[in-house]
Amino acid sequence: MSCFMMSRSFQRLALAGVLASAGLVIATGPAEAGNKPAKTVPVRLLSLNDFHGHLEPPTGSSGRMVDEHGATVEAGGAAYVATHLKQLSDKNTLKVAQGDLIGGTPLVSAAFHDEPSVEFLGKVGVTTSAVGNHEFDEGYDELKRIMYGGCHPVDGCSPAGEWKGAKYDYIGANVLLKRKSTTAEKEVLKALGGKANPNSLRALLKDYGIPALPPVSVRWMNGVPVGFIGLVTQTTPNIVTAAGIKDLEFIDEVKAANVASRLLKLVGVKAQVVLVHEGDQVTPNQSPDTCSAVPGAGNRIATQVDAEIDMILSGHSHQAYLCTVTDPKGNQRLYSQGGSFGRVITQVDFRVDTRTRDVVRSSVVADNHVVTRTVAPDPEISAFVQTWKDRVSTVANKPIGKITADIVNTAVASGESPLGNLIADGQLAATRTGGNAQIALMNPGGVRASLTYASSPAGEGDGVVTYGEAFTVQPFNNLVQVVTLTGAQLKTVLEEQFTGGPNKQAFTKILQPSSNFTYAYSASAPWGSKISDMKIDGVPVTDTQTIRVAANNFLVGGGDAFDTFELGTDVWSGPLDIDAFAAYFAANPVLSPPVPDHITVKP
């Protein structure tokens, strides 16, 4: 395998008490030995990102990875992750993660609010993870339940009994409570046991706020503390349901990381690692050990966070890369990511100077290991996954309808897809009565997989679609809602599909229209003039008419930077999106792929 290389002590128990009283996460190690310590000590990190509850080996393109030799191999699956982690671990190992471990998950995990996935990650020894945007899919309160325990407030306890909470720490330095505190300085100083310099603390808290989650976690290895700073993409409010995070704000990642770094430094932690749920896209089909990342949002964070931070392990973009970046003082540091769905484990080895307690940057060696399926699956984890498969099988294997051919989520030139159109048609059908919907729009990122004509997992025969397969397509449990927009507002929503507008769309996202809604766009036209020829059931749409538009609550809340949806009035809530999909099959037992021809592309 190719590898990536780059160029005052205090009492452990005192630090443990200081950080614990501050509400920060820390695990203490054994007492210092009396012998003279070595000049440096080794630390190994093994990291995962964007696991998304893939307890079973992912299928299709989601289950393949280009390896270090350029070959495409089958990869991922919890039992294989466990085996690889055991093979890569030694006595110097800490296991960490970069978010989206849950949310957007297969039914085997999602049916039980992702408790199985969190339990698995605890079983394999993950100690600390940044929160990802998907950790907020069911809201802040549900994330706290996952972190600290308790049964689900609506669905109750899972078949495993009362949930005990995650065995690892979730951290997020840039997730703040919206409410402010005029006594924050005194409160934090008191929590720190008065050991922090008041002036330093005052500067630290200025223009920051009240953390909604622990901002850092400190772990001990070989007599030295290693500090982890958690960050999540500041775009989170645009990509999760607004109601669940209404009490939170997500501030700039660099600003929050620098505050957290200074907090660690105040209590003497010099070896600092950022775990950030933000990353970059890559040049396709490259070895996971190359620096194939195209500089973007992740690179900005990796180059701009405080020079005290020694390395940046990233996530969110589902890519694999190992890069060297330059910190604000001109020194090199690691910037990496490990794919998604448990297909890659990032290994980072480095040494820490026992006198300065800082990372020796020249000692850092990183390697992205593909989680191949050529090893023996871990028997304990295999049995664990099977237990949950058995528990969910009654629901997952229930047939809900048939299809005549594959219905794919692959977009045609216009940006719409057959499956996207089908889902929109189903949501329109589910909301005509009660919500008085006239059209429906579906976000493309919510269509997570295709429906295939091949035999279903339960073996009912070709063309059968099971509830489990339908859930894989739409795993978010969003509500289908209806709002009233004017024709002018609907046009603005469609303009917001493109970059260059005030909504700051990151990249073009074409909403999937129901079959009765047509329009044209010109990508080359100026923003605000791209959309034309809107028609509902063949009748032109005027600026002043009112239109009842069905969409999931993610979009209605302004998700994916579709800000104008939030101007909608007379909100009506209907069924869950998966239930609307199942109901559409019940009303149309055999479905054929729609023709994605509702959008006309003009020069």
mmCIF file of N, CA, C and O in Angstrom, residues 256-306:
data_model
loop_
_atom_site.group_PDB
_atom_site.id
_atom_site.type_symbol
_atom_site.label_atom_id
_atom_site.label_comp_id
_atom_site.label_asym_id
_atom_site.label_seq_id
_atom_site.Cartn_x
_atom_site.Cartn_y
_atom_site.Cartn_z
ATOM 1 N N ALA A 256 -15.125 28.236 15.171
ATOM 2 C CA ALA A 256 -15.384 27.328 16.293
ATOM 3 C C ALA A 256 -14.171 26.467 16.600
ATOM 4 O O ALA A 256 -13.848 26.229 17.776
ATOM 5 N N ALA A 257 -13.486 25.989 15.562
ATOM 6 C CA ALA A 257 -12.298 25.155 15.783
ATOM 7 C C ALA A 257 -11.224 25.932 16.520
ATOM 8 O O ALA A 257 -10.541 25.387 17.409
ATOM 9 N N ASN A 258 -11.081 27.193 16.180
ATOM 10 C CA ASN A 258 -10.038 27.984 16.823
ATOM 11 C C ASN A 258 -10.356 28.245 18.294
ATOM 12 O O ASN A 258 -9.458 28.247 19.146
ATOM 13 N N VAL A 259 -11.637 28.455 18.611
ATOM 14 C CA VAL A 259 -12.027 28.591 20.019
ATOM 15 C C VAL A 259 -11.751 27.294 20.765
ATOM 16 O O VAL A 259 -11.194 27.293 21.865
ATOM 17 N N ALA A 260 -12.155 26.168 20.168
ATOM 18 C CA ALA A 260 -11.949 24.874 20.819
ATOM 19 C C ALA A 260 -10.471 24.568 20.993
ATOM 20 O O ALA A 260 -10.052 23.998 22.007
ATOM 21 N N SER A 261 -9.656 24.937 20.003
ATOM 22 C CA SER A 261 -8.214 24.718 20.110
ATOM 23 C C SER A 261 -7.623 25.503 21.271
ATOM 24 O O SER A 261 -6.799 24.986 22.038
ATOM 25 N N ARG A 262 -8.080 26.739 21.427
ATOM 26 C CA ARG A 262 -7.565 27.544 22.540
ATOM 27 C C ARG A 262 -8.052 26.995 23.877
ATOM 28 O O ARG A 262 -7.327 27.059 24.883
ATOM 29 N N LEU A 263 -9.264 26.448 23.905
ATOM 30 C CA LEU A 263 -9.755 25.825 25.133
ATOM 31 C C LEU A 263 -8.872 24.641 25.514
ATOM 32 O O LEU A 263 -8.485 24.489 26.681
ATOM 33 N N LEU A 264 -8.545 23.807 24.541
ATOM 34 C CA LEU A 264 -7.641 22.679 24.812
ATOM 35 C C LEU A 264 -6.283 23.173 25.304
ATOM 36 O O LEU A 264 -5.700 22.629 26.246
ATOM 37 N N LYS A 265 -5.784 24.222 24.656
ATOM 38 C CA LYS A 265 -4.474 24.749 25.039
ATOM 39 C C LYS A 265 -4.494 25.336 26.445
ATOM 40 O O LYS A 265 -3.506 25.236 27.195
ATOM 41 N N LEU A 266 -5.633 25.942 26.840
ATOM 42 C CA LEU A 266 -5.746 26.510 28.183
ATOM 43 C C LEU A 266 -5.506 25.461 29.258
ATOM 44 O O LEU A 266 -4.980 25.764 30.322
ATOM 45 N N VAL A 267 -5.892 24.215 28.978
ATOM 46 C CA VAL A 267 -5.712 23.153 29.975
ATOM 47 C C VAL A 267 -4.585 22.202 29.586
ATOM 48 O O VAL A 267 -4.492 21.090 30.097
ATOM 49 N N GLY A 268 -3.749 22.645 28.659
ATOM 50 C CA GLY A 268 -2.503 21.936 28.416
ATOM 51 C C GLY A 268 -2.520 20.842 27.383
ATOM 52 O O GLY A 268 -1.559 20.074 27.290
ATOM 53 N N VAL A 269 -3.572 20.726 26.578
ATOM 54 C CA VAL A 269 -3.621 19.674 25.558
ATOM 55 C C VAL A 269 -3.081 20.234 24.251
ATOM 56 O O VAL A 269 -3.706 21.101 23.623
ATOM 57 N N LYS A 270 -1.917 19.760 23.835
ATOM 58 C CA LYS A 270 -1.235 20.292 22.657
ATOM 59 C C LYS A 270 -1.430 19.425 21.421
ATOM 60 O O LYS A 270 -1.353 19.934 20.297
ATOM 61 N N ALA A 271 -1.604 18.123 21.588
ATOM 62 C CA ALA A 271 -1.835 17.230 20.443
ATOM 63 C C ALA A 271 -3.305 17.355 20.068
ATOM 64 O O ALA A 271 -4.183 16.894 20.800
ATOM 65 N N GLN A 272 -3.585 17.985 18.932
ATOM 66 C CA GLN A 272 -4.964 18.337 18.595
ATOM 67 C C GLN A 272 -5.345 17.824 17.207
ATOM 68 O O GLN A 272 -4.616 18.028 16.241
ATOM 69 N N VAL A 273 -6.530 17.183 17.142
ATOM 70 C CA VAL A 273 -7.035 16.599 15.904
ATOM 71 C C VAL A 273 -8.445 17.124 15.667
ATOM 72 O O VAL A 273 -9.293 17.046 16.560
ATOM 73 N N VAL A 274 -8.687 17.657 14.482
ATOM 74 C CA VAL A 274 -10.036 18.054 14.097
ATOM 75 C C VAL A 274 -10.731 16.887 13.426
ATOM 76 O O VAL A 274 -10.182 16.267 12.505
ATOM 77 N N LEU A 275 -11.938 16.564 13.892
ATOM 78 C CA LEU A 275 -12.836 15.625 13.235
ATOM 79 C C LEU A 275 -13.960 16.467 12.649
ATOM 80 O O LEU A 275 -14.782 16.993 13.390
ATOM 81 N N VAL A 276 -13.985 16.634 11.334
ATOM 82 C CA VAL A 276 -14.913 17.579 10.728
ATOM 83 C C VAL A 276 -15.805 16.896 9.709
ATOM 84 O O VAL A 276 -15.326 16.182 8.825
ATOM 85 N N HIS A 277 -17.104 17.132 9.854
ATOM 86 C CA HIS A 277 -18.046 16.604 8.868
ATOM 87 C C HIS A 277 -18.240 17.637 7.765
ATOM 88 O O HIS A 277 -19.286 18.275 7.629
ATOM 89 N N GLU A 278 -17.205 17.800 6.992
ATOM 90 C CA GLU A 278 -17.199 18.618 5.784
ATOM 91 C C GLU A 278 -15.996 18.159 4.972
ATOM 92 O O GLU A 278 -14.959 17.790 5.543
ATOM 93 N N GLY A 279 -16.134 18.136 3.662
ATOM 94 C CA GLY A 279 -15.038 17.648 2.846
ATOM 95 C C GLY A 279 -15.143 18.138 1.421
ATOM 96 O O GLY A 279 -15.944 19.011 1.097
ATOM 97 N N ASP A 280 -14.331 17.546 0.555
ATOM 98 C CA ASP A 280 -14.248 17.984 -0.832
ATOM 99 C C ASP A 280 -14.539 16.840 -1.796
ATOM 100 O O ASP A 280 -14.478 15.656 -1.435
ATOM 101 N N GLN A 281 -14.851 17.203 -3.021
ATOM 102 C CA GLN A 281 -15.008 16.234 -4.094
ATOM 103 C C GLN A 281 -13.633 15.851 -4.639
ATOM 104 O O GLN A 281 -12.620 16.475 -4.298
ATOM 105 N N VAL A 282 -13.584 14.832 -5.479
ATOM 106 C CA VAL A 282 -12.300 14.317 -5.947
ATOM 107 C C VAL A 282 -12.323 14.095 -7.456
ATOM 108 O O VAL A 282 -13.384 14.046 -8.090
ATOM 109 N N THR A 283 -11.137 13.941 -8.010
ATOM 110 C CA THR A 283 -11.005 13.422 -9.364
ATOM 111 C C THR A 283 -11.377 11.944 -9.305
ATOM 112 O O THR A 283 -10.820 11.200 -8.497
ATOM 113 N N PRO A 284 -12.323 11.476 -10.120
ATOM 114 C CA PRO A 284 -12.841 10.106 -9.963
ATOM 115 C C PRO A 284 -11.808 9.015 -10.222
ATOM 116 O O PRO A 284 -10.803 9.218 -10.905
ATOM 117 N N ASN A 285 -12.108 7.858 -9.625
ATOM 118 C CA ASN A 285 -11.392 6.604 -9.897
ATOM 119 C C ASN A 285 -9.911 6.665 -9.548
ATOM 120 O O ASN A 285 -9.071 6.059 -10.216
ATOM 121 N N GLN A 286 -9.592 7.382 -8.479
ATOM 122 C CA GLN A 286 -8.218 7.461 -8.004
ATOM 123 C C GLN A 286 -8.032 6.527 -6.804
ATOM 124 O O GLN A 286 -8.988 6.174 -6.114
ATOM 125 N N SER A 287 -6.797 6.149 -6.554
ATOM 126 C CA SER A 287 -6.476 5.383 -5.357
ATOM 127 C C SER A 287 -6.913 6.169 -4.126
ATOM 128 O O SER A 287 -6.780 7.402 -4.089
ATOM 129 N N PRO A 288 -7.430 5.486 -3.100
ATOM 130 C CA PRO A 288 -7.823 6.203 -1.875
ATOM 131 C C PRO A 288 -6.644 6.814 -1.138
ATOM 132 O O PRO A 288 -6.846 7.608 -0.217
ATOM 133 N N ASP A 289 -5.425 6.455 -1.545
ATOM 134 C CA ASP A 289 -4.238 6.997 -0.889
ATOM 135 C C ASP A 289 -3.661 8.208 -1.607
ATOM 136 O O ASP A 289 -2.631 8.745 -1.186
ATOM 137 N N THR A 290 -4.282 8.650 -2.699
ATOM 138 C CA THR A 290 -3.793 9.817 -3.414
ATOM 139 C C THR A 290 -4.478 11.079 -2.901
ATOM 140 O O THR A 290 -5.540 11.024 -2.298
ATOM 141 N N CYS A 291 -3.868 12.215 -3.201
ATOM 142 C CA CYS A 291 -4.517 13.488 -2.891
ATOM 143 C C CYS A 291 -5.296 13.916 -4.131
ATOM 144 O O CYS A 291 -4.847 14.756 -4.918
ATOM 145 N N SER A 292 -6.486 13.322 -4.284
ATOM 146 C CA SER A 292 -7.321 13.599 -5.448
ATOM 147 C C SER A 292 -8.388 14.653 -5.163
ATOM 148 O O SER A 292 -9.222 14.943 -6.012
ATOM 149 N N ALA A 293 -8.357 15.230 -3.961
ATOM 150 C CA ALA A 293 -9.388 16.193 -3.568
ATOM 151 C C ALA A 293 -9.251 17.502 -4.338
ATOM 152 O O ALA A 293 -8.150 18.035 -4.498
ATOM 153 N N VAL A 294 -10.395 17.988 -4.816
ATOM 154 C CA VAL A 294 -10.456 19.296 -5.465
ATOM 155 C C VAL A 294 -10.754 20.329 -4.379
ATOM 156 O O VAL A 294 -11.796 20.244 -3.718
ATOM 157 N N PRO A 295 -9.874 21.281 -4.148
ATOM 158 C CA PRO A 295 -10.060 22.202 -3.017
ATOM 159 C C PRO A 295 -11.422 22.874 -3.010
ATOM 160 O O PRO A 295 -11.873 23.423 -4.016
ATOM 161 N N GLY A 296 -12.084 22.790 -1.854
ATOM 162 C CA GLY A 296 -13.412 23.365 -1.685
ATOM 163 C C GLY A 296 -13.634 23.702 -0.229
ATOM 164 O O GLY A 296 -12.718 24.159 0.464
ATOM 165 N N ALA A 297 -14.848 23.418 0.269
ATOM 166 C CA ALA A 297 -15.201 23.781 1.642
ATOM 167 C C ALA A 297 -14.316 23.067 2.666
ATOM 168 O O ALA A 297 -13.946 23.651 3.689
ATOM 169 N N GLY A 298 -13.998 21.811 2.413
ATOM 170 C CA GLY A 298 -13.154 21.079 3.339
ATOM 171 C C GLY A 298 -11.743 21.620 3.383
ATOM 172 O O GLY A 298 -11.141 21.767 4.456
ATOM 173 N N ASN A 299 -11.197 21.928 2.217
ATOM 174 C CA ASN A 299 -9.839 22.465 2.143
ATOM 175 C C ASN A 299 -9.743 23.805 2.856
ATOM 176 O O ASN A 299 -8.729 24.113 3.494
ATOM 177 N N ARG A 300 -10.802 24.628 2.748
ATOM 178 C CA ARG A 300 -10.792 25.918 3.450
ATOM 179 C C ARG A 300 -10.606 25.715 4.945
ATOM 180 O O ARG A 300 -9.794 26.394 5.588
ATOM 181 N N ILE A 301 -11.333 24.765 5.499
ATOM 182 C CA ILE A 301 -11.217 24.486 6.925
ATOM 183 C C ILE A 301 -9.827 23.949 7.243
ATOM 184 O O ILE A 301 -9.166 24.385 8.195
ATOM 185 N N ALA A 302 -9.371 23.006 6.435
ATOM 186 C CA ALA A 302 -8.097 22.338 6.698
ATOM 187 C C ALA A 302 -6.913 23.294 6.656
ATOM 188 O O ALA A 302 -5.918 23.098 7.356
ATOM 189 N N THR A 303 -7.002 24.339 5.838
ATOM 190 C CA THR A 303 -5.883 25.277 5.722
ATOM 191 C C THR A 303 -5.996 26.460 6.668
ATOM 192 O O THR A 303 -4.985 27.089 6.986
ATOM 193 N N GLN A 304 -7.214 26.765 7.128
ATOM 194 C CA GLN A 304 -7.397 27.991 7.902
ATOM 195 C C GLN A 304 -7.502 27.797 9.402
ATOM 196 O O GLN A 304 -7.319 28.764 10.159
ATOM 197 N N VAL A 305 -7.810 26.569 9.883
ATOM 198 C CA VAL A 305 -7.910 26.407 11.337
ATOM 199 C C VAL A 305 -6.543 26.615 11.978
ATOM 200 O O VAL A 305 -5.501 26.476 11.338
ATOM 201 N N ASP A 306 -6.573 26.935 13.263
ATOM 202 C CA ASP A 306 -5.384 27.317 14.014
ATOM 203 C C ASP A 306 -4.212 26.370 13.768
ATOM 204 O O ASP A 306 -4.382 25.154 13.667
#
